[in-house]
Amino acid sequence: MMHKMNPAESDFALEEMPGEEMHRLLRDLRSRGPIGRARFMGIPAFIITGHQALLAAFMDAEKFPPHRLYQASFEGAIGESFISMEDPRRHLLYRRLATPAFRSQAVSRYEREDLEALAHELIDRLEGQEQFDLVEAFTSRFPYLVISRLLGLPRDREDDFQEWAAALLAFRDNPDRAAIARQRLTEFLIPAVDERRQNPRDDVISELLRARVDGRQLSDEEIYSHIRLLFPTGGETTHGSLGNLLSSVLGSPGLWPSLAEDPSQIPDVVRESLRWETPIAVLPRISASFDMEFEGVHIPADSWTLFAIAAANRDPDLFPNPDRFDPSRFRTETRGDESLTFGRGTKACPGMHLARKNMEVAFRVLLERLPNLELIDHEAALPRRTVLRCPDALRVRR
Ligand code: HEM
């Protein structure tokens, strides 16, 4: 679909906005000012596209309370976890209890030794196939397998976990299927948590059981909901970011083989792809329940406000030649990484390190094992949608 003459009519929930189409639209909106108008699920919305204004909005939890959307969305599927807690002190306490497990020694060792083996395992399954879809075979599986293995869940049940995770995520379309998945996952977690209480191991469930902050610890029910939280936050985003990375590289002529020859550029390419085509291109917020002014704009109570991370990441005030996919830019720029890919403020992504590591390792193994990979369907490989942006398929020939 061509984008409309009036960008305020564009609906960021209902339109697919493949590839450049979304970026053209965001450029147009940003050129009219840092805060504009658009639509979301048929409802008029504000959209913040300028980097400086978006950074200020991330830091202003009073005007844009970050928990509201999560209360209205995933809480029904996964239960209460820190992402949807309203009280900032409670949010911080539970965040401190639940997130160190993802920076623990168990995770660092896993990153060194097991991520790579897992990537090889998925590529081994493609033996004998000349053409395949990397979304189906790799990007949609790898992040979930990483989470299941970090949790120490049994390998012969991995297909079940993936099915339950998908059902939890699709709970709006099919609440009954999500409720069944939640129950199955919990029935599975009850003995797994008990077992680790008796015999702690080197995995994330054991770390969650061990965690203590200010004399508090997580109850079993809280452990279950924080494990469920990882599937939508850690699984879907990394699935999208890997798909966008592969789409960007396979879509740039000559880049795949040159990286296969010189893998030292991998971290820069991962970083640039996270800026250039980020999986949470638009993060919806529901504004405060009072009318207010933000950066000179009047925002009525309870308004949809779209945080256009993809637009801020291409703001020419911060990034020279912002629309160019240029992996060398971070080497020459004097400032640190100012992209807003992982959010800012109290909700800044606690999984960013793991996400980057997942991407770097998966990408390195793919380049090593499939050095002559070529895209055969460019249209399907365009990233699509905005809240979770990624390609539908990456059909390739080896
Ligand atoms: C490329 C991959 C990823 C991207 C682009 C991403 C992006 C983000 C963003 C933008 C936020 C802020 C949300 C807000 O302000 O409302 C966030 C929060 C969060 N992310 Fe990530 N994320 C990624 C991977 C991960 C992974 C791998 C995990 C888990 C291991 C994770 C767990 C979380 C959690 C739990 C929060 C909520 C934090 C809070 O409520 O304090 N993310 N992420």
Short mmCIF file of C-alpha atoms and ligand atoms in Angstrom, two decimals:
data_model
loop_
_atom_site.label_atom_id
_atom_site.label_comp_id
_atom_site.label_asym_id
_atom_site.label_seq_id
_atom_site.Cartn_x
_atom_site.Cartn_y
_atom_site.Cartn_z
CA MET A 1 0.00 0.00 0.00
CA MET A 2 1.36 3.47 -0.86
CA HIS A 3 1.56 5.78 2.07
CA LYS A 4 -1.11 8.40 2.36
CA MET A 5 -0.70 12.10 1.57
CA ASN A 6 -1.71 12.87 5.12
CA PRO A 7 0.47 10.85 7.49
CA ALA A 8 -1.97 11.49 10.35
CA GLU A 9 -4.24 8.94 8.64
CA SER A 10 -1.64 6.17 8.80
CA ASP A 11 -2.47 3.41 11.24
CA PHE A 12 0.61 1.94 12.91
CA ALA A 13 -1.26 -1.10 14.23
CA LEU A 14 -3.27 -2.04 11.16
CA GLU A 15 -0.91 -1.31 8.23
CA GLU A 16 2.04 -3.52 7.33
CA MET A 17 4.40 -0.72 6.20
CA PRO A 18 6.97 -3.03 4.60
CA GLY A 19 10.62 -2.00 4.24
CA GLU A 20 11.21 1.61 3.26
CA GLU A 21 7.52 2.47 3.37
CA MET A 22 7.52 2.83 7.16
CA HIS A 23 10.76 4.81 7.15
CA ARG A 24 9.45 7.24 4.48
CA LEU A 25 6.38 7.82 6.55
CA LEU A 26 8.34 8.38 9.76
CA ARG A 27 10.70 10.75 7.92
CA ASP A 28 7.74 12.72 6.68
CA LEU A 29 6.24 12.88 10.17
CA ARG A 30 9.55 13.90 11.79
CA SER A 31 10.11 16.65 9.22
CA ARG A 32 6.86 18.26 10.45
CA GLY A 33 8.00 18.31 14.11
CA PRO A 34 9.07 15.90 16.87
CA ILE A 35 5.50 15.10 17.97
CA GLY A 36 2.86 14.43 15.37
CA ARG A 37 -0.46 12.70 14.85
CA ALA A 38 -1.21 9.24 13.51
CA ARG A 39 -3.61 6.39 14.26
CA PHE A 40 -3.33 3.17 16.25
CA MET A 41 -5.97 0.42 15.98
CA GLY A 42 -8.30 2.91 14.34
CA ILE A 43 -7.94 5.45 17.17
CA PRO A 44 -6.23 8.86 16.81
CA ALA A 45 -2.79 8.80 18.47
CA PHE A 46 0.18 11.05 19.14
CA ILE A 47 3.49 9.91 17.69
CA ILE A 48 6.91 11.01 18.95
CA THR A 49 9.53 10.84 16.19
CA GLY A 50 12.32 13.25 17.25
CA HIS A 51 15.20 11.74 19.21
CA GLN A 52 15.44 14.43 21.88
CA ALA A 53 11.67 14.45 22.50
CA LEU A 54 11.51 10.65 22.65
CA LEU A 55 14.38 10.46 25.12
CA ALA A 56 12.54 13.00 27.32
CA ALA A 57 9.33 10.95 27.04
CA PHE A 58 11.11 7.73 28.07
CA MET A 59 12.47 9.54 31.14
CA ASP A 60 9.08 11.02 32.10
CA ALA A 61 7.21 8.16 33.77
CA GLU A 62 4.65 10.54 35.24
CA LYS A 63 3.37 11.78 31.88
CA PHE A 64 3.86 8.43 30.11
CA PRO A 65 3.45 5.74 32.78
CA PRO A 66 5.18 2.74 31.25
CA HIS A 67 3.21 0.00 33.04
CA ARG A 68 -0.21 0.92 31.69
CA LEU A 69 0.02 -0.81 28.36
CA TYR A 70 1.44 -4.01 29.88
CA GLN A 71 -1.35 -4.11 32.44
CA ALA A 72 -3.83 -3.93 29.61
CA SER A 73 -1.93 -6.40 27.43
CA PHE A 74 0.26 -9.21 28.66
CA GLU A 75 -0.74 -9.27 32.32
CA GLY A 76 -3.86 -11.26 31.40
CA ALA A 77 -1.74 -13.92 29.73
CA ILE A 78 1.32 -14.21 31.95
CA GLY A 79 0.17 -12.95 35.36
CA GLU A 80 1.66 -10.05 37.31
CA SER A 81 5.37 -9.43 36.79
CA PHE A 82 7.47 -6.29 37.22
CA ILE A 83 6.80 -5.09 33.66
CA SER A 84 3.18 -4.26 34.57
CA MET A 85 3.67 -3.03 38.17
CA GLU A 86 2.44 0.51 38.77
CA ASP A 87 4.27 1.43 41.99
CA PRO A 88 7.82 2.44 40.97
CA ARG A 89 9.33 1.06 44.20
CA ARG A 90 7.69 -2.32 43.69
CA HIS A 91 8.72 -2.36 40.04
CA LEU A 92 12.32 -1.70 41.06
CA LEU A 93 12.32 -4.32 43.83
CA TYR A 94 11.01 -7.07 41.55
CA ARG A 95 13.24 -6.00 38.69
CA ARG A 96 16.21 -6.29 41.05
CA LEU A 97 15.04 -9.72 42.20
CA ALA A 98 14.31 -11.18 38.80
CA THR A 99 16.87 -9.74 36.38
CA PRO A 100 20.27 -10.58 37.90
CA ALA A 101 19.53 -14.21 36.97
CA PHE A 102 20.03 -13.08 33.36
CA ARG A 103 23.44 -11.64 34.05
CA SER A 104 24.53 -14.51 36.24
CA GLN A 105 27.47 -16.82 35.78
CA ALA A 106 25.10 -19.46 34.42
CA VAL A 107 24.29 -17.08 31.56
CA SER A 108 27.90 -16.05 30.84
CA ARG A 109 28.98 -19.66 30.69
CA TYR A 110 26.04 -20.51 28.49
CA GLU A 111 26.95 -17.67 26.14
CA ARG A 112 30.49 -18.93 25.83
CA GLU A 113 29.77 -22.60 25.39
CA ASP A 114 26.21 -23.40 24.42
CA LEU A 115 24.81 -20.67 22.20
CA GLU A 116 27.16 -21.68 19.44
CA ALA A 117 26.32 -25.38 19.74
CA LEU A 118 22.64 -24.53 19.55
CA ALA A 119 23.10 -22.51 16.34
CA HIS A 120 25.01 -25.42 14.80
CA GLU A 121 22.29 -27.82 15.85
CA LEU A 122 19.62 -25.81 13.98
CA ILE A 123 21.77 -25.59 10.84
CA ASP A 124 22.50 -29.35 10.98
CA ARG A 125 18.77 -29.93 10.61
CA LEU A 126 18.94 -28.28 7.15
CA GLU A 127 21.24 -31.02 5.86
CA GLY A 128 20.37 -31.98 2.29
CA GLN A 129 18.19 -28.91 1.62
CA GLU A 130 19.40 -26.46 -1.03
CA GLN A 131 16.64 -23.91 -0.42
CA PHE A 132 14.92 -23.08 2.86
CA ASP A 133 13.27 -20.36 4.90
CA LEU A 134 15.54 -19.05 7.65
CA VAL A 135 12.62 -17.57 9.59
CA GLU A 136 10.99 -20.96 9.91
CA ALA A 137 14.21 -22.92 10.37
CA PHE A 138 16.22 -20.50 12.47
CA THR A 139 15.14 -17.02 13.60
CA SER A 140 11.77 -18.11 15.00
CA ARG A 141 13.33 -21.03 16.90
CA PHE A 142 16.72 -19.94 18.16
CA PRO A 143 15.60 -17.36 20.81
CA TYR A 144 13.02 -19.72 22.36
CA LEU A 145 15.51 -22.55 22.52
CA VAL A 146 17.98 -20.20 24.22
CA ILE A 147 15.39 -19.35 26.88
CA SER A 148 14.34 -22.99 27.41
CA ARG A 149 17.97 -24.05 27.81
CA LEU A 150 18.86 -21.19 30.14
CA LEU A 151 15.94 -22.24 32.29
CA GLY A 152 17.25 -25.80 32.21
CA LEU A 153 14.00 -27.23 30.75
CA PRO A 154 14.23 -30.72 29.23
CA ARG A 155 15.16 -30.87 25.57
CA ASP A 156 12.59 -33.46 24.56
CA ARG A 157 9.83 -30.97 25.49
CA GLU A 158 11.20 -27.99 23.55
CA ASP A 159 8.52 -28.16 20.85
CA ASP A 160 5.86 -27.97 23.57
CA PHE A 161 7.49 -24.87 25.10
CA GLN A 162 7.57 -23.17 21.75
CA GLU A 163 3.89 -23.95 21.20
CA TRP A 164 2.98 -22.64 24.69
CA ALA A 165 5.03 -19.49 24.14
CA ALA A 166 3.27 -18.84 20.81
CA ALA A 167 -0.13 -19.41 22.43
CA LEU A 168 0.68 -17.00 25.29
CA LEU A 169 1.71 -14.34 22.81
CA ALA A 170 -1.43 -14.73 20.72
CA PHE A 171 -3.71 -14.53 23.74
CA ARG A 172 -5.75 -11.63 22.34
CA ASP A 173 -6.72 -13.66 19.27
CA ASN A 174 -7.33 -16.83 21.20
CA PRO A 175 -7.67 -16.39 24.97
CA ASP A 176 -8.75 -19.99 25.56
CA ARG A 177 -5.69 -21.41 23.86
CA ALA A 178 -3.51 -18.99 25.90
CA ALA A 179 -5.16 -20.05 29.17
CA ILE A 180 -4.51 -23.72 28.38
CA ALA A 181 -0.89 -22.97 27.49
CA ARG A 182 -0.43 -21.01 30.71
CA GLN A 183 -1.79 -23.92 32.71
CA ARG A 184 0.38 -26.50 30.93
CA LEU A 185 3.48 -24.39 31.41
CA THR A 186 2.67 -23.90 35.10
CA GLU A 187 2.01 -27.64 35.62
CA PHE A 188 5.40 -28.18 34.14
CA LEU A 189 7.12 -25.49 36.21
CA ILE A 190 5.75 -26.58 39.62
CA PRO A 191 7.84 -29.77 39.90
CA ALA A 192 10.79 -28.13 38.08
CA VAL A 193 10.92 -25.33 40.69
CA ASP A 194 10.50 -27.82 43.57
CA GLU A 195 13.22 -29.99 42.21
CA ARG A 196 15.67 -27.08 42.06
CA ARG A 197 14.78 -26.04 45.56
CA GLN A 198 15.97 -29.48 46.71
CA ASN A 199 18.94 -29.65 44.34
CA PRO A 200 20.02 -26.21 43.08
CA ARG A 201 21.72 -26.31 39.69
CA ASP A 202 23.54 -23.89 37.49
CA ASP A 203 20.47 -22.52 35.68
CA VAL A 204 18.19 -19.50 35.72
CA ILE A 205 15.38 -21.13 37.76
CA SER A 206 17.89 -21.92 40.53
CA GLU A 207 19.15 -18.30 40.38
CA LEU A 208 15.59 -16.99 40.71
CA LEU A 209 15.11 -19.18 43.79
CA ARG A 210 18.34 -17.88 45.31
CA ALA A 211 17.67 -14.16 44.67
CA ARG A 212 17.29 -11.95 47.78
CA VAL A 213 16.86 -8.17 47.85
CA ASP A 214 16.30 -6.23 51.10
CA GLY A 215 15.37 -9.48 52.80
CA ARG A 216 12.71 -10.25 50.17
CA GLN A 217 12.57 -13.18 47.79
CA LEU A 218 10.24 -14.34 45.02
CA SER A 219 7.35 -16.65 45.90
CA ASP A 220 6.78 -19.68 43.67
CA GLU A 221 3.85 -17.96 41.93
CA GLU A 222 6.09 -14.95 41.24
CA ILE A 223 8.78 -17.21 39.85
CA TYR A 224 6.25 -18.74 37.42
CA SER A 225 5.05 -15.34 36.18
CA HIS A 226 8.61 -14.03 35.75
CA ILE A 227 9.50 -17.11 33.74
CA ARG A 228 6.42 -16.62 31.57
CA LEU A 229 7.47 -12.98 31.10
CA LEU A 230 10.64 -14.08 29.33
CA PHE A 231 8.82 -15.65 26.41
CA PRO A 232 7.17 -12.49 25.06
CA THR A 233 9.96 -10.09 26.07
CA GLY A 234 13.03 -12.17 25.26
CA GLY A 235 11.68 -14.48 22.55
CA GLU A 236 9.72 -12.34 20.13
CA THR A 237 12.08 -9.37 20.17
CA THR A 238 15.15 -11.46 19.45
CA HIS A 239 13.29 -13.38 16.76
CA GLY A 240 12.52 -10.00 15.13
CA SER A 241 16.01 -8.57 15.56
CA LEU A 242 17.66 -11.63 14.03
CA GLY A 243 15.24 -11.57 11.09
CA ASN A 244 15.89 -7.86 10.49
CA LEU A 245 19.65 -8.34 10.75
CA LEU A 246 19.65 -11.15 8.17
CA SER A 247 17.27 -9.24 5.92
CA SER A 248 19.52 -6.13 6.02
CA VAL A 249 22.70 -8.05 5.29
CA LEU A 250 21.28 -10.38 2.62
CA GLY A 251 19.62 -7.35 1.01
CA SER A 252 22.95 -5.43 0.73
CA PRO A 253 24.76 -6.77 -2.37
CA GLY A 254 28.09 -8.42 -1.56
CA LEU A 255 27.89 -7.94 2.21
CA TRP A 256 27.17 -11.58 3.21
CA PRO A 257 30.23 -13.07 1.45
CA SER A 258 32.47 -10.24 2.64
CA LEU A 259 31.44 -10.81 6.26
CA ALA A 260 31.93 -14.55 5.83
CA GLU A 261 35.54 -13.70 4.85
CA ASP A 262 36.05 -11.13 7.62
CA PRO A 263 33.89 -11.91 10.67
CA SER A 264 35.64 -9.23 12.77
CA GLN A 265 32.95 -6.76 11.63
CA ILE A 266 30.11 -8.81 13.12
CA PRO A 267 29.62 -6.75 16.35
CA ASP A 268 29.45 -3.49 14.33
CA VAL A 269 26.96 -4.98 11.87
CA VAL A 270 24.74 -6.23 14.71
CA ARG A 271 24.83 -2.84 16.39
CA GLU A 272 24.03 -0.97 13.19
CA SER A 273 21.19 -3.32 12.27
CA LEU A 274 19.64 -2.73 15.72
CA ARG A 275 19.70 1.02 15.00
CA TRP A 276 18.67 0.84 11.36
CA GLU A 277 15.83 -1.68 11.49
CA THR A 278 14.82 -2.26 15.09
CA PRO A 279 12.22 -4.91 16.03
CA ILE A 280 10.27 -2.61 18.36
CA ALA A 281 9.98 0.11 15.73
CA VAL A 282 7.03 1.65 17.53
CA LEU A 283 6.37 1.17 21.25
CA PRO A 284 2.82 2.15 22.22
CA ARG A 285 2.16 3.89 25.54
CA ILE A 286 -1.08 5.05 27.12
CA SER A 287 -0.48 8.59 28.43
CA ALA A 288 -1.24 9.65 32.04
CA SER A 289 -4.82 9.74 33.24
CA PHE A 290 -4.73 13.58 33.33
CA ASP A 291 -4.50 16.20 30.57
CA MET A 292 -1.00 17.62 30.17
CA GLU A 293 1.49 19.54 28.05
CA PHE A 294 4.50 17.70 26.68
CA GLU A 295 7.12 19.62 24.66
CA GLY A 296 4.54 22.29 23.93
CA VAL A 297 1.85 19.84 22.76
CA HIS A 298 -1.43 19.39 24.63
CA ILE A 299 -2.03 15.66 25.27
CA PRO A 300 -5.45 14.74 26.68
CA ALA A 301 -5.72 12.08 29.44
CA ASP A 302 -5.41 8.41 28.37
CA SER A 303 -4.19 9.09 24.81
CA TRP A 304 -2.40 6.52 22.71
CA THR A 305 1.14 7.84 22.35
CA LEU A 306 3.42 6.01 19.97
CA PHE A 307 7.12 6.03 20.83
CA ALA A 308 8.61 5.81 17.33
CA ILE A 309 11.99 4.31 18.24
CA ALA A 310 12.69 3.61 14.55
CA ALA A 311 12.30 7.34 13.77
CA ALA A 312 14.52 8.50 16.65
CA ASN A 313 17.14 5.98 15.54
CA ARG A 314 17.27 7.74 12.17
CA ASP A 315 17.11 11.32 13.43
CA PRO A 316 19.67 13.29 11.35
CA ASP A 317 20.41 15.50 14.38
CA LEU A 318 22.11 12.49 15.99
CA PHE A 319 23.09 10.20 13.14
CA PRO A 320 24.74 11.59 10.00
CA ASN A 321 23.28 10.01 6.82
CA PRO A 322 20.75 8.23 9.01
CA ASP A 323 19.10 6.18 6.27
CA ARG A 324 22.35 4.55 5.26
CA PHE A 325 23.06 1.08 6.64
CA ASP A 326 26.65 1.79 7.67
CA PRO A 327 28.25 -0.68 10.10
CA SER A 328 31.37 1.48 10.38
CA ARG A 329 29.49 4.49 11.78
CA PHE A 330 29.98 3.62 15.42
CA ARG A 331 33.72 3.42 14.93
CA THR A 332 33.95 6.96 13.58
CA GLU A 333 31.32 8.66 15.73
CA THR A 334 32.69 10.15 18.90
CA ARG A 335 29.56 9.70 21.01
CA GLY A 336 28.41 6.33 22.39
CA ASP A 337 25.43 4.43 21.05
CA GLU A 338 22.53 6.86 21.22
CA SER A 339 19.98 4.65 19.55
CA LEU A 340 16.83 4.08 21.60
CA THR A 341 16.45 0.44 20.53
CA PHE A 342 16.45 -0.87 24.10
CA GLY A 343 14.46 2.00 25.63
CA ARG A 344 15.72 4.29 28.42
CA GLY A 345 14.88 5.14 32.00
CA THR A 346 13.39 2.81 34.57
CA LYS A 347 12.33 0.22 31.99
CA ALA A 348 15.53 0.13 29.93
CA CYS A 349 15.82 -3.42 28.62
CA PRO A 350 17.52 -5.74 31.13
CA GLY A 351 18.03 -8.33 28.35
CA MET A 352 20.06 -6.17 25.97
CA HIS A 353 23.34 -7.90 26.63
CA LEU A 354 21.85 -11.35 26.07
CA ALA A 355 20.04 -10.09 22.95
CA ARG A 356 23.24 -8.75 21.37
CA LYS A 357 25.12 -11.92 22.27
CA ASN A 358 22.39 -14.12 20.77
CA MET A 359 22.56 -12.15 17.56
CA GLU A 360 26.35 -12.10 17.31
CA VAL A 361 26.76 -15.82 17.93
CA ALA A 362 23.89 -16.91 15.66
CA PHE A 363 25.10 -14.63 12.88
CA ARG A 364 28.72 -15.82 13.13
CA VAL A 365 27.69 -19.47 12.92
CA LEU A 366 25.35 -18.82 9.98
CA LEU A 367 28.14 -17.02 8.07
CA GLU A 368 30.59 -19.79 8.83
CA ARG A 369 28.30 -22.64 7.83
CA LEU A 370 26.48 -20.99 4.93
CA PRO A 371 29.04 -18.59 3.37
CA ASN A 372 27.34 -18.40 -0.04
CA LEU A 373 23.81 -17.75 1.10
CA GLU A 374 21.59 -15.81 -1.33
CA LEU A 375 18.13 -14.38 -0.88
CA ILE A 376 15.61 -15.68 -3.44
CA ASP A 377 12.50 -13.78 -2.33
CA HIS A 378 13.21 -10.12 -1.66
CA GLU A 379 9.60 -9.08 -1.13
CA ALA A 380 8.93 -11.57 1.70
CA ALA A 381 12.25 -10.57 3.31
CA LEU A 382 11.16 -6.96 3.89
CA PRO A 383 10.58 -6.22 7.57
CA ARG A 384 6.87 -5.66 8.20
CA ARG A 385 4.63 -4.19 10.90
CA THR A 386 5.74 -1.79 13.61
CA VAL A 387 5.25 -2.96 17.21
CA LEU A 388 7.09 -6.18 16.46
CA ARG A 389 8.74 -5.62 13.13
CA CYS A 390 10.34 -8.49 11.22
CA PRO A 391 10.26 -10.27 7.86
CA ASP A 392 7.63 -12.97 7.28
CA ALA A 393 10.11 -15.23 5.47
CA LEU A 394 13.77 -15.31 4.53
CA ARG A 395 13.78 -17.71 1.60
CA VAL A 396 17.35 -18.44 0.66
CA ARG A 397 19.56 -20.69 -1.46
CA ARG A 398 22.83 -21.99 -0.04
C1 HEM B 1 16.84 -7.22 20.24
C2 HEM B 1 16.13 -7.67 21.23
C3 HEM B 1 15.42 -6.78 22.22
C4 HEM B 1 14.91 -5.52 22.06
C5 HEM B 1 14.91 -4.65 20.81
C6 HEM B 1 14.32 -5.12 23.34
C7 HEM B 1 13.75 -3.89 23.57
C8 HEM B 1 13.20 -3.50 24.79
C9 HEM B 1 12.63 -2.20 25.06
C10 HEM B 1 12.49 -1.06 24.04
C11 HEM B 1 12.21 -2.19 26.33
C12 HEM B 1 11.55 -1.02 27.08
C13 HEM B 1 10.05 -1.17 27.10
C14 HEM B 1 9.33 0.01 27.68
O1 HEM B 1 9.94 1.08 27.92
O2 HEM B 1 8.11 -0.11 27.84
C15 HEM B 1 12.48 -3.51 26.88
C16 HEM B 1 12.15 -3.92 28.16
C17 HEM B 1 12.30 -5.21 28.62
N1 HEM B 1 13.02 -6.22 27.99
FE1 HEM B 1 13.88 -6.16 26.18
N2 HEM B 1 14.48 -6.15 24.23
C18 HEM B 1 15.15 -7.18 23.61
C19 HEM B 1 15.54 -8.39 24.15
C20 HEM B 1 15.22 -8.80 25.43
C21 HEM B 1 15.63 -10.07 26.03
C22 HEM B 1 16.51 -11.11 25.36
C23 HEM B 1 15.05 -10.12 27.28
C24 HEM B 1 15.12 -11.18 28.35
C25 HEM B 1 16.07 -12.01 28.56
C26 HEM B 1 14.30 -8.88 27.46
C27 HEM B 1 13.57 -8.56 28.58
C28 HEM B 1 12.96 -7.34 28.79
C29 HEM B 1 12.16 -7.05 29.99
C30 HEM B 1 11.85 -8.01 31.13
C31 HEM B 1 11.75 -5.70 29.88
C32 HEM B 1 10.91 -4.92 30.88
C33 HEM B 1 11.77 -4.13 31.80
C34 HEM B 1 11.00 -3.42 32.91
O3 HEM B 1 9.77 -3.49 32.97
O4 HEM B 1 11.67 -2.82 33.77
N3 HEM B 1 14.44 -8.11 26.33
N4 HEM B 1 13.11 -4.28 25.92
#
